[in-house]
mmCIF file with all atom_site columns, C-alpha atoms and ligand atoms in Angstrom:
data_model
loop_
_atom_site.group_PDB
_atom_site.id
_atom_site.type_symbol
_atom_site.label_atom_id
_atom_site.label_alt_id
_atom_site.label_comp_id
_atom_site.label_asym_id
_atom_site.label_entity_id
_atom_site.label_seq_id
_atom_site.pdbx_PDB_ins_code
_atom_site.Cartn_x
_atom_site.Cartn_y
_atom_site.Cartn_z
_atom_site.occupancy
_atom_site.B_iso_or_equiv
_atom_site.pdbx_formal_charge
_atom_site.auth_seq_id
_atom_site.auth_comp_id
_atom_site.auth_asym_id
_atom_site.auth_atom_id
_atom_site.pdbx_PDB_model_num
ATOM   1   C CA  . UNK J 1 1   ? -21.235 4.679   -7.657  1.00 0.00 ? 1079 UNK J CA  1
ATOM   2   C CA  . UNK J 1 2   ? -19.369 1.713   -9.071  1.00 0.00 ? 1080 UNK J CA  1
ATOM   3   C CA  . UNK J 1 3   ? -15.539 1.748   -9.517  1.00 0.00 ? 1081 UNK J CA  1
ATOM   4   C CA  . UNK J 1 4   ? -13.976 0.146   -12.596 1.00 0.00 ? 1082 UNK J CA  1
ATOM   5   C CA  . UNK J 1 5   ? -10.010 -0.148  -11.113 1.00 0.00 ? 1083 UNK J CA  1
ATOM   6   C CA  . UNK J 1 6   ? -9.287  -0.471  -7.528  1.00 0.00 ? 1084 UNK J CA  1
ATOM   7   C CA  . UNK J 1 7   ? -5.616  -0.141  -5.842  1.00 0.00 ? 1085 UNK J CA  1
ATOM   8   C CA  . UNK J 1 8   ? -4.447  -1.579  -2.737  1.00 0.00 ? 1086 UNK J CA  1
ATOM   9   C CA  . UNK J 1 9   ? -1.931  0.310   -0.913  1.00 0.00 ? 1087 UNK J CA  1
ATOM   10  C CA  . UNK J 1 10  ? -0.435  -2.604  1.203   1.00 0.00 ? 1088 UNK J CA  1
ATOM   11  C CA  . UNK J 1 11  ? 2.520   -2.157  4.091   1.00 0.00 ? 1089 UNK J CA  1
ATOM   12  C CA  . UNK J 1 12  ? 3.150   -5.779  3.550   1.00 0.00 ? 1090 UNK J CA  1
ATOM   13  C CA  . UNK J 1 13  ? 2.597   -6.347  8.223   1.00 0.00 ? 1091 UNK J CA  1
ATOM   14  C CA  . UNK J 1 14  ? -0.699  -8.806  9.129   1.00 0.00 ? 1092 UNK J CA  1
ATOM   15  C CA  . UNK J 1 15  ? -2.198  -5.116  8.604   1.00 0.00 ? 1093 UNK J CA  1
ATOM   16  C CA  . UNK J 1 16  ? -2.741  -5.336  5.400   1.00 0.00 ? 1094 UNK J CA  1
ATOM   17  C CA  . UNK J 1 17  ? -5.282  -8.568  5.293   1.00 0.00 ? 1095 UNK J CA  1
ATOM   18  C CA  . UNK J 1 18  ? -8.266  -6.010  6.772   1.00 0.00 ? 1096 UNK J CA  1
ATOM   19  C CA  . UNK J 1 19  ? -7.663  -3.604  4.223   1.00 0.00 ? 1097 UNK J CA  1
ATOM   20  C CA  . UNK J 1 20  ? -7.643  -6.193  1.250   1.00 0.00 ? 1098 UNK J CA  1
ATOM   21  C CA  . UNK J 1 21  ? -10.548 -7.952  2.689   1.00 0.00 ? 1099 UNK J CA  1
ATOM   22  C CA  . UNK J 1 22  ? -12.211 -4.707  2.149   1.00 0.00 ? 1100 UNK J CA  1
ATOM   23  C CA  . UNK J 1 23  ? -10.855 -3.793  -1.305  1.00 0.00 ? 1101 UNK J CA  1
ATOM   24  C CA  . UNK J 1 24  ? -11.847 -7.435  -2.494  1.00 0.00 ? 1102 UNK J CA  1
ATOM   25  C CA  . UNK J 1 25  ? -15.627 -6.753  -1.204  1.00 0.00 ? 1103 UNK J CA  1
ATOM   26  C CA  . UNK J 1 26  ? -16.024 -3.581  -3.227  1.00 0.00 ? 1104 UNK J CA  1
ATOM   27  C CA  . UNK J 1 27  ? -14.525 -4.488  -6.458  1.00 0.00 ? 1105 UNK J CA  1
ATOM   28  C CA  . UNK J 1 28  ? -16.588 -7.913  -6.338  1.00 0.00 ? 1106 UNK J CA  1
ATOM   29  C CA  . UNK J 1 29  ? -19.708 -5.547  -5.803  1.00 0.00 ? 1107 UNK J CA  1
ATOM   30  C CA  . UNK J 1 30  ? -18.550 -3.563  -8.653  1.00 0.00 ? 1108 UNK J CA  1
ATOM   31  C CA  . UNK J 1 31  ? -16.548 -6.118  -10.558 1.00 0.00 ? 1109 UNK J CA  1
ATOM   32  C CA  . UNK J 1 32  ? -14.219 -3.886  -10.793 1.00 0.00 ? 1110 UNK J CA  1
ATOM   33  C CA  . UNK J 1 33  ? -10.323 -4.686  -11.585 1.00 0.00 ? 1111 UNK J CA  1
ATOM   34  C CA  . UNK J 1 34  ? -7.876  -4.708  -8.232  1.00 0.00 ? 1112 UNK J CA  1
ATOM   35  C CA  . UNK J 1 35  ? -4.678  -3.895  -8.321  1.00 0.00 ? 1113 UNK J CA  1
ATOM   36  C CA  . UNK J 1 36  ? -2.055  -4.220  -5.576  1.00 0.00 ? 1114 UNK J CA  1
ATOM   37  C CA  . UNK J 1 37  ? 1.040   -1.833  -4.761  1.00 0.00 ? 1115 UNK J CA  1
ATOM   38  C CA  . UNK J 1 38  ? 3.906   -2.016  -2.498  1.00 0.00 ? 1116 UNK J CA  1
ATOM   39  C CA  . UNK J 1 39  ? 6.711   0.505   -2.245  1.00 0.00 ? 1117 UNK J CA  1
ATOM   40  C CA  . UNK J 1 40  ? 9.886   0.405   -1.027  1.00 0.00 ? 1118 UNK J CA  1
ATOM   41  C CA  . UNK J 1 41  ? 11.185  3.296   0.716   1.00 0.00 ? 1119 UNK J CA  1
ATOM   42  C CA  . UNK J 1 42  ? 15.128  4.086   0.028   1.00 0.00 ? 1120 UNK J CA  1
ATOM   43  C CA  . UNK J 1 43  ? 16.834  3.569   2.973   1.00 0.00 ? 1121 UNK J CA  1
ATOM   44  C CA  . UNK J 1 44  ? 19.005  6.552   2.502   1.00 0.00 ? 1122 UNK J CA  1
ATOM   45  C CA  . UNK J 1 45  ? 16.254  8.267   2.598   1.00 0.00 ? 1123 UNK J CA  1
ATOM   46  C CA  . UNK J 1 46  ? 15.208  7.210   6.279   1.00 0.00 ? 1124 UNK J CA  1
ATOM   47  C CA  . UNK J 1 47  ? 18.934  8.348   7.098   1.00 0.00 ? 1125 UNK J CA  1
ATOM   48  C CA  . UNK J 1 48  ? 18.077  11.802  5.385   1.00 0.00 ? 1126 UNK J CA  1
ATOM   49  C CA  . UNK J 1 49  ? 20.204  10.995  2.490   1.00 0.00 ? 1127 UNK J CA  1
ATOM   50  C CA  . UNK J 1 50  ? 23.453  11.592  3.851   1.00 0.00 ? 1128 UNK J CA  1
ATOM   51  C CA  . UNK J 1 51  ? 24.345  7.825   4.856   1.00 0.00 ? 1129 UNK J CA  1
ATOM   52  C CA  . UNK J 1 52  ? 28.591  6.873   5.197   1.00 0.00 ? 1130 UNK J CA  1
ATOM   53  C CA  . UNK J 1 53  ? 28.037  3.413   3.973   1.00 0.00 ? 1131 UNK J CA  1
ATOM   54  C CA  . UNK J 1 54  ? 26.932  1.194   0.996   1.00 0.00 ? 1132 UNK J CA  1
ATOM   55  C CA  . UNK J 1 55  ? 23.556  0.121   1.346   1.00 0.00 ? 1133 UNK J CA  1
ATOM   56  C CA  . UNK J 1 56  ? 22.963  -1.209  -1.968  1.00 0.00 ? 1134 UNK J CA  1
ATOM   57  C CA  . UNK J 1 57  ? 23.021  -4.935  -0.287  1.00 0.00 ? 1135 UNK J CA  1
ATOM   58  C CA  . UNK J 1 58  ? 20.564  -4.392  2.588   1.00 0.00 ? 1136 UNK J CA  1
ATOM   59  C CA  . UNK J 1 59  ? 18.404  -2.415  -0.391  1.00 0.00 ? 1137 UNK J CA  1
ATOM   60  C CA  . UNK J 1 60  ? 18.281  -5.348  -2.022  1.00 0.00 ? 1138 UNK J CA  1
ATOM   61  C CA  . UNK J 1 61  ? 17.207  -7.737  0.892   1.00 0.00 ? 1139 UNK J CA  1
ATOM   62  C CA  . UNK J 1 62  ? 14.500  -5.329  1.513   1.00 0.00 ? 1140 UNK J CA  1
ATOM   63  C CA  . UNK J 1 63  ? 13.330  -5.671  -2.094  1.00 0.00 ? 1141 UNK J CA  1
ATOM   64  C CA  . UNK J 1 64  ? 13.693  -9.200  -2.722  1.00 0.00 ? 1142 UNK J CA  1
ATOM   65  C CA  . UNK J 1 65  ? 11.914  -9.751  0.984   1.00 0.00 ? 1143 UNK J CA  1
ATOM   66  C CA  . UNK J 1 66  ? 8.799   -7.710  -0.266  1.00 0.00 ? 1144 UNK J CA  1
ATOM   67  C CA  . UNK J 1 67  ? 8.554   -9.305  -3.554  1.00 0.00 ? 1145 UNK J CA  1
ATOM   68  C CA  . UNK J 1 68  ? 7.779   -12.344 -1.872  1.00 0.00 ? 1146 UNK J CA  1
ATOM   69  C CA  . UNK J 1 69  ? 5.465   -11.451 0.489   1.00 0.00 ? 1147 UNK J CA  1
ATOM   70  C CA  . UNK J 1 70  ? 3.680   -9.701  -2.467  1.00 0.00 ? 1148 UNK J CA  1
ATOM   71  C CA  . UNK J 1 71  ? 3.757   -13.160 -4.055  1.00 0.00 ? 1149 UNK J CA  1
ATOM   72  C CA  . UNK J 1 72  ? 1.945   -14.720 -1.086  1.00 0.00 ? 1150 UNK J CA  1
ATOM   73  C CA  . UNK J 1 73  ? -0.293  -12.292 -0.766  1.00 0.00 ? 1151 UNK J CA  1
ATOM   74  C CA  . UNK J 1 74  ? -1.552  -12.974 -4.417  1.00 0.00 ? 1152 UNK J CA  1
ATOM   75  C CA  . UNK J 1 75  ? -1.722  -17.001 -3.802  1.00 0.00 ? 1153 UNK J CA  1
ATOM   76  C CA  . UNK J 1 76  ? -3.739  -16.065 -0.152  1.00 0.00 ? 1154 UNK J CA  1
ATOM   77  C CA  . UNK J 1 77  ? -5.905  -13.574 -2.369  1.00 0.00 ? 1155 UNK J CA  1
ATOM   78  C CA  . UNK J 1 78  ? -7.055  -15.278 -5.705  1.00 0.00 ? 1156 UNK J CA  1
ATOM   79  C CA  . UNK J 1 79  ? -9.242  -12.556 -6.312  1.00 0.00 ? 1157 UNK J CA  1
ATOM   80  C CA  . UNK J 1 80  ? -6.252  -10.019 -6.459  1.00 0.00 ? 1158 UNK J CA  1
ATOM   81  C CA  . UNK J 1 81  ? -5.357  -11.406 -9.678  1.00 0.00 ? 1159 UNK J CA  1
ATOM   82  C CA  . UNK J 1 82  ? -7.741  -10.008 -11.712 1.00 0.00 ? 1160 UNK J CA  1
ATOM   83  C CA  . UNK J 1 83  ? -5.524  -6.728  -11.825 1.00 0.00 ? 1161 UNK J CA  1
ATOM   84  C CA  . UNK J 1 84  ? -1.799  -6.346  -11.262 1.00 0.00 ? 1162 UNK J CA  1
ATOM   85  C CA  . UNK J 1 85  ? 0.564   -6.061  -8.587  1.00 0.00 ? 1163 UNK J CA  1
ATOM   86  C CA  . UNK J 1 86  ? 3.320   -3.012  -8.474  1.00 0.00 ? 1164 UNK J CA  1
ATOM   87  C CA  . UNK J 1 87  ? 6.600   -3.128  -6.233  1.00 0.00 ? 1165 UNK J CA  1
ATOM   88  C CA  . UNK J 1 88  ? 8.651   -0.476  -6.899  1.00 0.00 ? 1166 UNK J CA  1
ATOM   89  C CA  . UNK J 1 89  ? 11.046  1.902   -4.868  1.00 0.00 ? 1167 UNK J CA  1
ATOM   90  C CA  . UNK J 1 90  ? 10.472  5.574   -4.350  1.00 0.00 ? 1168 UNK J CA  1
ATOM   91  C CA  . UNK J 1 91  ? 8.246   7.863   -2.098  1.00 0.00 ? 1169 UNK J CA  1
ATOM   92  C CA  . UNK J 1 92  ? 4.397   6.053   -1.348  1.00 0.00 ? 1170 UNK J CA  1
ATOM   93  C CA  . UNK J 1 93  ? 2.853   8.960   -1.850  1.00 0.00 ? 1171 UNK J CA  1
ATOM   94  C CA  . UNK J 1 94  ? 4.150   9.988   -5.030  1.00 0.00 ? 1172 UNK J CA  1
ATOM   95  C CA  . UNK J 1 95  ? 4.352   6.212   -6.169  1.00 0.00 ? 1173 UNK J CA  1
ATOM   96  C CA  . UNK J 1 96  ? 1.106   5.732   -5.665  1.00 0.00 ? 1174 UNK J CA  1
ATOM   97  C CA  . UNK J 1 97  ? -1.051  8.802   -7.204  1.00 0.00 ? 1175 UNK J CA  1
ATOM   98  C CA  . UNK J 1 98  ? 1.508   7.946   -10.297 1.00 0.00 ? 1176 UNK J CA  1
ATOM   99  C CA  . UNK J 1 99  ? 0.343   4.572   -11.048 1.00 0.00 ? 1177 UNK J CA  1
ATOM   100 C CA  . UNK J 1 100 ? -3.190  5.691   -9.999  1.00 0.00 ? 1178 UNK J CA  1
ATOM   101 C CA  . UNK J 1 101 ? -2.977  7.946   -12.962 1.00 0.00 ? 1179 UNK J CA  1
ATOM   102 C CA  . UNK J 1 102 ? -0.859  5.572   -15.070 1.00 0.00 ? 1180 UNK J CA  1
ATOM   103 C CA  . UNK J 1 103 ? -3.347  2.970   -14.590 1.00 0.00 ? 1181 UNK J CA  1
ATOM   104 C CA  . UNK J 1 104 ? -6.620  4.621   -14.510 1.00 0.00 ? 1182 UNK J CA  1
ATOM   105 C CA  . UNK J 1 105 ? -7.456  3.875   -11.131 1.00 0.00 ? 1183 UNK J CA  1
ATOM   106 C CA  . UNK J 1 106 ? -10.764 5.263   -9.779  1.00 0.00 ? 1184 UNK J CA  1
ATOM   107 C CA  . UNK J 1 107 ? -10.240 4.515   -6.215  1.00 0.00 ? 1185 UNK J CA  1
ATOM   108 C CA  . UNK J 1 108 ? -7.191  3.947   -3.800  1.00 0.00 ? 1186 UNK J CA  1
ATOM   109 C CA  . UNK J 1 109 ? -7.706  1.783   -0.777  1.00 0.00 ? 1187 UNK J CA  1
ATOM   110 C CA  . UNK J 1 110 ? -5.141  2.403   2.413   1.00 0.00 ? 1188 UNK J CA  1
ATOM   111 C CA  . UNK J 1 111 ? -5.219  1.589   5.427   1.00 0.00 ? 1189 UNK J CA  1
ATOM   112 C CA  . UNK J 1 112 ? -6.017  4.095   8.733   1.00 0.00 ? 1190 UNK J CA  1
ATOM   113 C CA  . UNK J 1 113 ? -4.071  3.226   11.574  1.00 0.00 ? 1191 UNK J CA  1
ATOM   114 C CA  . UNK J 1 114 ? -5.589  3.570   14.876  1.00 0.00 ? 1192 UNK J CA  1
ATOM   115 C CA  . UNK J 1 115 ? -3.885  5.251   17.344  1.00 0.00 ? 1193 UNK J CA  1
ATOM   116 C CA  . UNK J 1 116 ? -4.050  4.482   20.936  1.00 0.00 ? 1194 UNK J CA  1
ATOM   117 C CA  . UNK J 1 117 ? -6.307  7.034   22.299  1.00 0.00 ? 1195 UNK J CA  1
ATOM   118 C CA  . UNK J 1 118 ? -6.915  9.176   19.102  1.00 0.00 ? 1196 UNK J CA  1
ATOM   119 C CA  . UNK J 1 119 ? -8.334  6.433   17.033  1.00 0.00 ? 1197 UNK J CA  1
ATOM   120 C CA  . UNK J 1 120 ? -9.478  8.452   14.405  1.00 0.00 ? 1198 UNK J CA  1
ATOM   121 C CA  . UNK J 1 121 ? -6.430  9.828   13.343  1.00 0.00 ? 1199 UNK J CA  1
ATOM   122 C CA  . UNK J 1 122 ? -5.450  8.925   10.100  1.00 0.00 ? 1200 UNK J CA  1
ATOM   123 C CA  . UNK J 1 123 ? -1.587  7.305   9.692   1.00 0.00 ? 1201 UNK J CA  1
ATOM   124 C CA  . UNK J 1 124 ? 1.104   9.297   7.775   1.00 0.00 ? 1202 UNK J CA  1
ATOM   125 C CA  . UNK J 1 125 ? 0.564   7.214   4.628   1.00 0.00 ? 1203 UNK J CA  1
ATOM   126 C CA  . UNK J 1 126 ? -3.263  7.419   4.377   1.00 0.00 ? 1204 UNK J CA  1
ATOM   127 C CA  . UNK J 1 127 ? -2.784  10.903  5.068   1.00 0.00 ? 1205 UNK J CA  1
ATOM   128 C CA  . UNK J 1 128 ? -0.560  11.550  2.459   1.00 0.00 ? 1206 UNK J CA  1
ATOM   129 C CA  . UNK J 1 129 ? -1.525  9.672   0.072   1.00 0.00 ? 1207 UNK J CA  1
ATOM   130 C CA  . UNK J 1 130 ? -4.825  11.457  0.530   1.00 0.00 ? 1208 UNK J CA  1
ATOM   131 C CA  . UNK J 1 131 ? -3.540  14.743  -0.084  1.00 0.00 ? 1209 UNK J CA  1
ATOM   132 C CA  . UNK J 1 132 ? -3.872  15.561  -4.100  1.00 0.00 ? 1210 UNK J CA  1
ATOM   133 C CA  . UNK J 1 133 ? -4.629  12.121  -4.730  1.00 0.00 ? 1211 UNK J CA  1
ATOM   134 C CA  . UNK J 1 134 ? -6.100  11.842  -8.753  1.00 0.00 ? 1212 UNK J CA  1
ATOM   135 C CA  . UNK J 1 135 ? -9.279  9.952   -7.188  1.00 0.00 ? 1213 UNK J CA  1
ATOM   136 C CA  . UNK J 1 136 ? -11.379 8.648   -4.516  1.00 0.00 ? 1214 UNK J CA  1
ATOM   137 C CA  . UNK J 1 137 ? -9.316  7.251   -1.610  1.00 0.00 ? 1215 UNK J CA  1
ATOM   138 C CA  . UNK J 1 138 ? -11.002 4.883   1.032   1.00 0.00 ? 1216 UNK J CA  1
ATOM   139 C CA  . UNK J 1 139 ? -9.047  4.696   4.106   1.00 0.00 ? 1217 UNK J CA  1
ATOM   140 C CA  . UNK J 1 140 ? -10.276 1.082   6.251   1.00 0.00 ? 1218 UNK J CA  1
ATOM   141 C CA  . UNK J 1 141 ? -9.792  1.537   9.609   1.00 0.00 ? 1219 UNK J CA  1
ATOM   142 C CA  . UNK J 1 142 ? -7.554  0.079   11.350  1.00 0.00 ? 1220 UNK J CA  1
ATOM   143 C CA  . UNK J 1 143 ? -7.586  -0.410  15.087  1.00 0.00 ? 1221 UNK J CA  1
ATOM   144 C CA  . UNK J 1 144 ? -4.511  -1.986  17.333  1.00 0.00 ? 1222 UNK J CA  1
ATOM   145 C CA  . UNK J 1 145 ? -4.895  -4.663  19.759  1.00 0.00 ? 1223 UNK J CA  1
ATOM   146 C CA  . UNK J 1 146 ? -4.171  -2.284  22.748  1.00 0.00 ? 1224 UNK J CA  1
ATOM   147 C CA  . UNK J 1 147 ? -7.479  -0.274  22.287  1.00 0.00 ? 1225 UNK J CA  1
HETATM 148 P P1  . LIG M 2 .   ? 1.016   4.156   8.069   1.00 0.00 ? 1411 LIG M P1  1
HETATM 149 O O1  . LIG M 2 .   ? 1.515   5.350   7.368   1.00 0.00 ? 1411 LIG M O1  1
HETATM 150 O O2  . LIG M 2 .   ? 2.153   3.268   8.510   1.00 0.00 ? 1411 LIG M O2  1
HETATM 151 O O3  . LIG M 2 .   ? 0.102   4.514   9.161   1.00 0.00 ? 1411 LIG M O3  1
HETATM 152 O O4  . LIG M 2 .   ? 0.237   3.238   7.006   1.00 0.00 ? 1411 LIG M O4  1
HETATM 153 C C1  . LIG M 2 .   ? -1.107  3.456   6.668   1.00 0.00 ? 1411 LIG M C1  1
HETATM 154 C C2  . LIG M 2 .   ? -1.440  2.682   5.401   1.00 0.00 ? 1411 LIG M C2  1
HETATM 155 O O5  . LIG M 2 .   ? -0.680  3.206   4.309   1.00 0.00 ? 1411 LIG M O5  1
HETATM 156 C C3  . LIG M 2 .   ? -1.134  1.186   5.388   1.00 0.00 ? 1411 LIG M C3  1
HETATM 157 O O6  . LIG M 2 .   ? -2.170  0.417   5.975   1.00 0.00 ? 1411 LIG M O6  1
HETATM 158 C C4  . LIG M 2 .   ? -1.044  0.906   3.895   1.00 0.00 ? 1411 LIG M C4  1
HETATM 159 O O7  . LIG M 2 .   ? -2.345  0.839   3.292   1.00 0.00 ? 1411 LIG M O7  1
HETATM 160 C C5  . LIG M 2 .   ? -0.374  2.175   3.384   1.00 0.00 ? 1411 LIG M C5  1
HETATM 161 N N1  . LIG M 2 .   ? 1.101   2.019   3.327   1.00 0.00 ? 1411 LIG M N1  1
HETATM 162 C C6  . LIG M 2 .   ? 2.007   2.293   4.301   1.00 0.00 ? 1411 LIG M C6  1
HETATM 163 N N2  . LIG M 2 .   ? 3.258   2.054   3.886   1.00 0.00 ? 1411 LIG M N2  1
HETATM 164 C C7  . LIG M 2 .   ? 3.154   1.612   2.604   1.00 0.00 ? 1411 LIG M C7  1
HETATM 165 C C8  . LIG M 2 .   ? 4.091   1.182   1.593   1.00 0.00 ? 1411 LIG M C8  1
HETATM 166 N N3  . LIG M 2 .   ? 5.405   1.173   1.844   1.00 0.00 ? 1411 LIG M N3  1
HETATM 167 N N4  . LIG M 2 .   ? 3.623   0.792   0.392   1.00 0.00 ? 1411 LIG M N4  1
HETATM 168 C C9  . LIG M 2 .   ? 2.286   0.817   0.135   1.00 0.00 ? 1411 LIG M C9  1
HETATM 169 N N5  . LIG M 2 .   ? 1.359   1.201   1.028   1.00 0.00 ? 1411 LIG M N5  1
HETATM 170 C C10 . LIG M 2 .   ? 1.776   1.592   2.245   1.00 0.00 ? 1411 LIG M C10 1
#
């Protein structure tokens, strides 16, 4: 089976470079197009929405920071530029399976965190994004240095 429009779900941590190592491997095998997303969480969100200060400013920070480690990522990965790369704010899960339909992506690429101990287990992202995803999802695992 050969994919025509891969997307990298990336956390933007050294975590990501196993997971786009992969990607890049099966879209050159199926010259297919690959795509990058990051998303930025709302803060308030983390805080349960009910937060007694501005934080607009810090929002912004967070954004601006991730844009530019997006950037790198695209001048450490030539190959990534054959498709596009998303940052955008909202909820990964829903993010995600909305430009996979947007975009006609055939297959999502995450990353599975190891846990110490239960190794298999998949990390909240993968598993969500998983979950009523519009295609095939391929989660790389991913196993931490204390294993
Ligand atoms: P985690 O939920 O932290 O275990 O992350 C598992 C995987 O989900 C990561 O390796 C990424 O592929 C993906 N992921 C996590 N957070 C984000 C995010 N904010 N934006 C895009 N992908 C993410």
């Amino acid at each position: 089976m050969s994919y025509k429009h891969i997307l990298v779900a990336v956390d933007l941590t050294e975590e990501c470079d196993p997971v786009i190592k992969k990607a890049i491997g099966l879209a050159i095998g199926s010259e297919a197009k690959l795509s990058l997303v990051h998303i930025v969480e709302p803060m308030a969100m983390a805080f349960g929405g009910d937060v007694p200060m501005d934080l607009s400013q810090l929002q912004q920070q967070q954004f601006d920071q991730a844009k530019e480690k997006l950037a790198a990522l695209k001048l450490k990965y030539p190959d990534v530029h054959t498709g596009d790369s998303h940052l955008t704010y909202g909820q990964p899960r829903q993010e995600i399976h909305n430009l996979a339909k947007e975009h006609n992506v055939d297959l999502i690429v995450v990353g599975s965190h190891g846990r110490h101990g239960l190794s298999l287990l998949l990390g909240s992202t993968a598993n969500d994004v998983l979950h009523g995803a519009p295609c095939d999802v391929l989660a790389v695992r991913l196993v931490k240095r204390t294993e």
